[in-house]
Amino acid sequence: MAKLSDLIISKVRVKLLKIFLAQPKEMFYVRELTRLTKEEINAVRRELLHLQSVGLLQSEKRGNRLYYLTRTAYPLYSELSNLLAKSTGVGKQIIKNRSRLGFIKYAFKDHHASDLTTG
């Protein structure tokens, strides 16, 4: 099965993307992300700077801590979020077991069936 890490070489970047895309409204500081990813602080800092330089993350200083959060206005945010949904959690299980599940017409991440319009 295809994984996000197949496309993105940096394992630290993949871990950070999973954290930020799964919780787009949360703010994280460097040491917190180091604990969550179980990666070296310099590798985490390097990837945070990269993700900020491409526009996916923004930073905000609060006291003596620099917090990072997801910029949901990033042009590829929806696509990255969809990739994450397909490669983790329920999306991963649906893809893995699709032959046993049969025909699935809709699988929702952010919307409800009532949000769909016919036409």
XYZ file of C-alpha atoms in Angstrom:
119
model
C 0.000 0.000 0.000
C 1.224 3.511 -0.810
C 2.390 5.573 2.146
C 3.067 9.268 2.532
C 6.695 8.388 3.273
C 6.954 6.887 -0.231
C 6.603 10.405 -1.658
C 8.327 12.460 1.011
C 11.830 11.267 1.756
C 12.357 12.971 5.117
C 10.844 10.837 7.873
C 10.905 13.847 10.194
C 8.915 15.883 7.666
C 6.355 13.088 7.329
C 5.924 12.931 11.112
C 5.526 16.703 11.329
C 3.025 16.764 8.472
C 0.967 14.102 10.221
C 0.908 16.143 13.424
C 0.106 19.491 11.811
C -2.431 18.213 9.281
C -4.256 16.076 11.843
C -4.591 19.072 14.189
C -4.627 22.184 11.985
C -5.894 24.531 14.716
C -3.285 23.526 17.299
C -0.023 25.346 17.988
C 3.146 23.426 18.818
C 6.571 24.497 20.046
C 9.850 22.852 19.053
C 10.515 20.751 22.153
C 6.916 19.530 22.166
C 7.308 18.428 18.535
C 10.620 16.772 19.392
C 8.843 14.690 22.041
C 5.905 13.863 19.765
C 8.094 12.796 16.837
C 10.868 11.203 18.943
C 13.394 12.839 16.617
C 16.476 14.995 17.205
C 15.779 18.656 17.909
C 18.019 19.919 15.078
C 16.228 17.718 12.531
C 12.847 18.964 13.778
C 14.009 22.604 13.626
C 15.353 22.135 10.097
C 12.069 20.661 8.850
C 9.993 23.320 10.619
C 12.027 26.026 8.890
C 11.550 24.279 5.554
C 7.776 23.882 6.018
C 7.576 27.524 7.070
C 9.651 28.691 4.084
C 7.311 26.940 1.625
C 4.305 28.506 3.368
C 2.624 25.504 4.985
C 3.443 26.625 8.526
C 3.498 29.973 10.230
C 5.160 30.823 13.511
C 4.120 32.954 16.434
C 6.262 34.019 19.371
C 4.637 33.771 22.794
C 6.857 34.611 25.706
C 10.137 32.783 25.202
C 8.599 30.075 22.979
C 8.189 30.029 19.228
C 4.990 28.221 18.264
C 4.210 26.762 14.856
C 0.779 26.260 13.356
C -0.688 25.143 10.047
C -1.602 27.753 7.441
C -4.866 26.311 6.148
C -4.750 28.932 3.363
C -1.702 27.153 1.908
C -2.596 26.295 -1.725
C -1.933 22.559 -1.331
C -3.381 22.232 2.180
C -6.494 20.303 1.091
C -4.507 17.918 -1.079
C -1.963 17.232 1.667
C -4.767 16.743 4.162
C -6.449 14.258 1.815
C -3.156 12.381 1.333
C -2.806 12.142 5.093
C -6.376 10.886 5.477
C -5.778 8.184 2.869
C -2.488 7.049 4.375
C -3.438 6.980 8.071
C -6.332 6.067 10.336
C -9.691 5.098 8.852
C -8.656 6.036 5.317
C -5.726 3.642 5.514
C -7.996 0.867 6.774
C -10.567 1.483 4.026
C -7.899 1.279 1.325
C -6.250 -1.758 2.925
C -9.539 -3.664 3.213
C -11.375 -2.364 0.144
C -11.737 -5.817 -1.423
C -13.499 -7.132 1.693
C -15.629 -4.016 2.194
C -17.313 -4.095 -1.187
C -18.586 -0.999 -2.949
C -18.184 2.244 -0.996
C -19.898 5.261 -2.502
C -18.735 7.933 -0.031
C -16.194 8.189 2.760
C -16.238 11.534 4.552
C -13.467 13.375 6.281
C -14.675 16.949 6.817
C -18.194 17.003 5.414
C -21.523 15.369 6.067
C -23.724 13.732 3.458
C -26.205 16.583 3.913
C -23.547 18.987 2.572
C -23.638 17.307 -0.841
C -25.875 18.701 -3.518
C -27.225 16.750 -6.427
C -27.417 18.152 -9.846
